[in-house]
Short mmCIF file of C-alpha atoms in Angstrom, two decimals:
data_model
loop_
_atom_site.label_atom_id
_atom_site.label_comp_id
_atom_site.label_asym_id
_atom_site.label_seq_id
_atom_site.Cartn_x
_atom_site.Cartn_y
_atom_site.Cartn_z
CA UNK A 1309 26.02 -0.49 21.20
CA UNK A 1310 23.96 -3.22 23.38
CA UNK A 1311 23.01 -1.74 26.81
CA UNK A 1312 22.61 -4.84 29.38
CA UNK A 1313 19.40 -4.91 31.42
CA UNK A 1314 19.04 -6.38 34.77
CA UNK A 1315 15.91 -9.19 34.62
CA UNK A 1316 13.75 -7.08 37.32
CA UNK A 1317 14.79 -3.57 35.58
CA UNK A 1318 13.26 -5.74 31.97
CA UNK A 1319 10.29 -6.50 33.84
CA UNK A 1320 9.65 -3.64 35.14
CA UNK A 1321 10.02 -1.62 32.21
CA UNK A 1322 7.50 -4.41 30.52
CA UNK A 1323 4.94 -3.56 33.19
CA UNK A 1324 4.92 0.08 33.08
CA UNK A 1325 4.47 -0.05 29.41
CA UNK A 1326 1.35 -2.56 29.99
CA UNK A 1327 -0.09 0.67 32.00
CA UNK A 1328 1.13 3.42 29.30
CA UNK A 1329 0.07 1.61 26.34
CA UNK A 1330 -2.88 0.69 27.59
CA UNK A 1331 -4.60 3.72 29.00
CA UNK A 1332 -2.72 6.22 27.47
CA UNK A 1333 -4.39 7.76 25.19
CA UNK A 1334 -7.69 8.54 27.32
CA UNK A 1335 -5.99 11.30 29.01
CA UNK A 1336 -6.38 14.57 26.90
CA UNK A 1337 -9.32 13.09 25.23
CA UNK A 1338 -11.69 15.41 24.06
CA UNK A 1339 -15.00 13.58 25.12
CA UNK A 1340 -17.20 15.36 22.60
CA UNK A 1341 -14.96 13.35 19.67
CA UNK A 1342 -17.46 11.49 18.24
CA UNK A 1343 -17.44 8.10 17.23
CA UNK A 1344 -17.07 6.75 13.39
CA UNK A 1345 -19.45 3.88 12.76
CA UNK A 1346 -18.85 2.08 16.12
CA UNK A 1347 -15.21 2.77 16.34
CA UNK A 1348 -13.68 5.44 19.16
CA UNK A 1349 -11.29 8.39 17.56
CA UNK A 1350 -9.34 7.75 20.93
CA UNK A 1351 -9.82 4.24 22.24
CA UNK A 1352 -10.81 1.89 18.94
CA UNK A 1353 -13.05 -0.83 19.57
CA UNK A 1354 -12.01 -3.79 21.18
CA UNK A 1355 -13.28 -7.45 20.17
CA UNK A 1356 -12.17 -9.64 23.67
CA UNK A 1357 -13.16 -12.88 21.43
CA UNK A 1358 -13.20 -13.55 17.79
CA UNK A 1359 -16.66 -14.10 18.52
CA UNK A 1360 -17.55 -10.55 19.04
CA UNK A 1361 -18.98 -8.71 16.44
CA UNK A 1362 -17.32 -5.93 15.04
CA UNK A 1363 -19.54 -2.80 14.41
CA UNK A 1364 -18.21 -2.90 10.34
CA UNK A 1365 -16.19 -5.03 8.63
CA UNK A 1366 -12.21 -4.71 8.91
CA UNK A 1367 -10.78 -3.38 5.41
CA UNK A 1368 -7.10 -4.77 6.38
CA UNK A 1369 -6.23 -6.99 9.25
CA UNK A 1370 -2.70 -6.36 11.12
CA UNK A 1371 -1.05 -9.30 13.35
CA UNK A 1372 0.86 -9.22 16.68
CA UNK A 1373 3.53 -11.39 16.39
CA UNK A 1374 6.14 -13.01 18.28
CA UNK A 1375 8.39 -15.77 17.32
CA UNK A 1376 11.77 -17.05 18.26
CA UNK A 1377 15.15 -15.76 17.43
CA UNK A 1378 17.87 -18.84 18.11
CA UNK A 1379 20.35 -18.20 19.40
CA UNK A 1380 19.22 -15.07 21.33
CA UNK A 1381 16.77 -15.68 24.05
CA UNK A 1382 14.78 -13.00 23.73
CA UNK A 1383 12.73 -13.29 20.32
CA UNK A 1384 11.40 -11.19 17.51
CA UNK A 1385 7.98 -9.02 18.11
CA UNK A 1386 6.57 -7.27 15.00
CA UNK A 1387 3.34 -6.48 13.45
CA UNK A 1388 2.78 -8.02 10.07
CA UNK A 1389 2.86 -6.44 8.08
CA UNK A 1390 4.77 -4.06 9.36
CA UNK A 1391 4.46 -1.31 6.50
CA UNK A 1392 0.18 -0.80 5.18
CA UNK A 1393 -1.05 1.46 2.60
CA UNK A 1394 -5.15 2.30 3.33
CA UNK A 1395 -7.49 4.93 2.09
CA UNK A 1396 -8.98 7.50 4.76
CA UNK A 1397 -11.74 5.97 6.08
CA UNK A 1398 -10.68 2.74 6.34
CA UNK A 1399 -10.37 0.53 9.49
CA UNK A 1400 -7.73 -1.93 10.10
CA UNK A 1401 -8.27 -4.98 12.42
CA UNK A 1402 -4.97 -5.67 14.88
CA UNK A 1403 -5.07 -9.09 15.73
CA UNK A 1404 -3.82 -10.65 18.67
CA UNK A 1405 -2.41 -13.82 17.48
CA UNK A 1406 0.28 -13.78 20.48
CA UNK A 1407 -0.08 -12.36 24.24
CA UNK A 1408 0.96 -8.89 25.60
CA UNK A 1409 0.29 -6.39 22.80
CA UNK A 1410 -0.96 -2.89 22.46
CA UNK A 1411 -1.12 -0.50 19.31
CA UNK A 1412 -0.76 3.46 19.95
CA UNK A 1413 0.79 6.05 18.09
CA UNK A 1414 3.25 8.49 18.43
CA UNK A 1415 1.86 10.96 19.78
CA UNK A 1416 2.86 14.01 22.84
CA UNK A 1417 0.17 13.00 25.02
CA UNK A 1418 1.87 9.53 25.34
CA UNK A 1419 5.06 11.24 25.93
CA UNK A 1420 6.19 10.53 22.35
CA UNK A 1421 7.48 12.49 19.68
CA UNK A 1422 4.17 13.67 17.09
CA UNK A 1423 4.46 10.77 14.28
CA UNK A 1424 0.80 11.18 13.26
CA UNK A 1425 -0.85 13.94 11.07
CA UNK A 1426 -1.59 16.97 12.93
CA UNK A 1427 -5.01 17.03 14.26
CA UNK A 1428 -5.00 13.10 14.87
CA UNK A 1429 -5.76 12.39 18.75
CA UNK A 1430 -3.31 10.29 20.93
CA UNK A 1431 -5.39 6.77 20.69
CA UNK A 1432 -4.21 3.52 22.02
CA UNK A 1433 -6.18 0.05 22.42
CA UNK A 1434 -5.68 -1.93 25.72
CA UNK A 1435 -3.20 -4.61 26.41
CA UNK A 1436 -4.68 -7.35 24.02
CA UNK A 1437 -5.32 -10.80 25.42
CA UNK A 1438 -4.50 -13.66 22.78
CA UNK A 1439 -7.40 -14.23 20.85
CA UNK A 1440 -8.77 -10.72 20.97
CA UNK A 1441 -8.60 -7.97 18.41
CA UNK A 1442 -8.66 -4.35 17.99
CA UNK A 1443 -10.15 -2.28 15.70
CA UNK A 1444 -9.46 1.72 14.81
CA UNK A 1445 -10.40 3.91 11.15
CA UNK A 1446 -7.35 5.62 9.88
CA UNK A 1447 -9.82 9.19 8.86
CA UNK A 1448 -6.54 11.61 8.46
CA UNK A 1449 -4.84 10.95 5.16
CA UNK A 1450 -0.37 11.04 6.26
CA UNK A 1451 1.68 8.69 7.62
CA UNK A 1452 1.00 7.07 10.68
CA UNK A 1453 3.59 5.70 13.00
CA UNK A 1454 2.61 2.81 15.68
CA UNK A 1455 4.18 1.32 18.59
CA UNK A 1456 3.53 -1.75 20.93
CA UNK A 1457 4.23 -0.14 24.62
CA UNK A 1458 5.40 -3.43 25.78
CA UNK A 1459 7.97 -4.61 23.30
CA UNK A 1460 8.69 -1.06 21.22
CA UNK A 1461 12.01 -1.37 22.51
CA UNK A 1462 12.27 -5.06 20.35
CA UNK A 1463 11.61 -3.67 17.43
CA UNK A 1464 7.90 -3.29 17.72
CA UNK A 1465 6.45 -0.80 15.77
CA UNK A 1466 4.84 -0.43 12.45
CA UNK A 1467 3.73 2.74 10.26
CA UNK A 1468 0.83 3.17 8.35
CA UNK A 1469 0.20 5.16 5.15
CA UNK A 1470 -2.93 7.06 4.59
CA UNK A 1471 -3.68 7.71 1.29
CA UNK A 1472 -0.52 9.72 1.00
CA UNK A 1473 3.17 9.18 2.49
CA UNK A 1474 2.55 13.27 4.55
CA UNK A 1475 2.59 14.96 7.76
CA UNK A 1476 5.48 14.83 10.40
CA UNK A 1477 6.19 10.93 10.43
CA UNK A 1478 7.20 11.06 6.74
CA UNK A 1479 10.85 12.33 8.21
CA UNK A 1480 13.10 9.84 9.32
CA UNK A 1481 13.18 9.26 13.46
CA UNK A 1482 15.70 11.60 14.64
CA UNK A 1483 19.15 9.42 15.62
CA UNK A 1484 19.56 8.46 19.56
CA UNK A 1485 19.22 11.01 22.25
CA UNK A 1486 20.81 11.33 25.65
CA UNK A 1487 18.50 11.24 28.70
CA UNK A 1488 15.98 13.96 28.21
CA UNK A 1489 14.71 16.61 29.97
CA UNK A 1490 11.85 16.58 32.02
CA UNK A 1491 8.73 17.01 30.46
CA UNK A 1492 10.41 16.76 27.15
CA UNK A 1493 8.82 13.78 23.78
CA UNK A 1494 10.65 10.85 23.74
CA UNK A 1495 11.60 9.84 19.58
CA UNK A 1496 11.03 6.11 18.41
CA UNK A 1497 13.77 4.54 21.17
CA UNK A 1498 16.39 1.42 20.77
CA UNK A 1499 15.70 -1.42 17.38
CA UNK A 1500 11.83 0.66 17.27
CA UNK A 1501 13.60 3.44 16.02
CA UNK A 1502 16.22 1.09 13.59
CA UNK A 1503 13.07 -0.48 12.02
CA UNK A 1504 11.39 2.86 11.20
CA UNK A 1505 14.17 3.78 9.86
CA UNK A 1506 14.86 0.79 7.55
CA UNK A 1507 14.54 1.79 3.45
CA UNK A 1508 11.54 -0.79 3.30
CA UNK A 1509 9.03 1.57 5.45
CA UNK A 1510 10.02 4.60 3.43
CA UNK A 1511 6.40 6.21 3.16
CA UNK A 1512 7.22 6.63 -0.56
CA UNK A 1513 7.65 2.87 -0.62
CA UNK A 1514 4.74 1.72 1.22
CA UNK A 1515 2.25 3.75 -1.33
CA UNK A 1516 3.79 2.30 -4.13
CA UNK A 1517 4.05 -1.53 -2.69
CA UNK A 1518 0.82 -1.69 -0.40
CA UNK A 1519 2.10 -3.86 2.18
CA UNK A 1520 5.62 -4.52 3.61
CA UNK A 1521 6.53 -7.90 5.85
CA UNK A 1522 8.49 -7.65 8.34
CA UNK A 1523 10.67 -10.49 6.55
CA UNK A 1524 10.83 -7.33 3.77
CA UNK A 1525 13.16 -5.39 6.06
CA UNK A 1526 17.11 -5.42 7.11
CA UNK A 1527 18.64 -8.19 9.41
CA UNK A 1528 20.22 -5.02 10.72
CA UNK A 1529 17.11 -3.19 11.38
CA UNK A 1530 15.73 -5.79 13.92
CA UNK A 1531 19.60 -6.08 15.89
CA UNK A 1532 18.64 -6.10 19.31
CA UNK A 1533 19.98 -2.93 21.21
CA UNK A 1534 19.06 -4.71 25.09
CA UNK A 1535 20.37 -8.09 26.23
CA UNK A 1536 19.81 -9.80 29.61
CA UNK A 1537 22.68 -8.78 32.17
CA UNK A 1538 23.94 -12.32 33.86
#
């Protein structure tokens, strides 16, 4: 089913998901966390140019992508890839190639369902300007799932694999809910959930292949589940 959206209720969801998925994951933080090489267990590092130096080299870069989807008028966002395969300890570089992107995870203290391993903290990087990139170390070996607050909704999300496809985001997203109570985790929502649940981002499959592109995935995964009301 396609649920119509007003053009002010769209933008307004798009701006309070700017806020969310941008400072987010501060609150909670435990500020005694300490840092690996440079690189914040809660808030990354963020590069505002590609001329800033990053405080160790990237082992995998990540893009934020949007491109168009004719006929529909609103297009496709996606990381690419959108499945990854690293080693604990490694960092991965987000890249903003296109405006308006954030990376966070799934975590309760964004108000999300916990898709991370147990133990992980709720970490999110600012709203990205284009040109700009983000850096965070994966340290926890499980599956990781990721979201972009502005355009999760689209289809945004990606997971990441640890060393080992483990911990609560190896389960498939749980199917549509009604509204939930207060207080209560929101699951992966709308064509974010559809992708994570698309046979190409099985964690099993991810280990074994190393990378999966968003091109890798189901025409029926990325269905839009929001249109523009007249």
């Amino acid at each position: 089913m396609v649920r119509l959206v007003t053009r002010r209720a769209f933008i307004g969801s798009v701006a309070g998901a700017l806020v969310v998925g941008g400072v987010g994951g501060y609150f909670g933080r435990n500020l005694l966390t300490p840092s690996t090489g440079g690189i914040d267990p809660v808030l990354g590092f963020t590069g505002l140019s590609l001329q800033t130096a990053p405080p160790r080299q990237p082992d995998h870069e990540v893009q934020l992508n949007i491109r168009p989807r004719p006929p529909v008028p609103i297009p496709e966002f996606y990381f690419e890839p959108t499945g990854l395969l690293v080693q604990p300890g490694q960092t991965v570089r987000f890249s903003a190639v296109t405006p308006h992107h954030s990376v966070s995870d799934f975590h309760p203290l964004h108000g999300r369902d916990l898709r991370v391993p147990d133990g992980v903290p709720a970490f999110s990087s600012p709203v990205l300007p284009v040109g700009s990139y983000w850096l965070y170390t994966f340290e926890k070996e499980g599956v990781y799932d990721l979201f972009c607050g502005p355009h999760e909704y689209f289809g945004m999300v990606m997971r990441v694999v640890v060393g080992s496809a483990t911990g609560p985001g190896a389960s498939p997203p749980p199917p549509p809910i009604p509204l939930p109570e207060e207080g209560a985790t929101l699951p992966p929502l709308l064509t974010g959930a559809a992708v994570l649940r698309d046979p190409a981002l099985d964690g099993n499959n991810i280990v074994q292949k190393g990378t999966v592109t968003w091109d890798e995935l189901s025409a029926d995964s990325k269905k839009l589940l929001l249109a523009l009301a007249p």
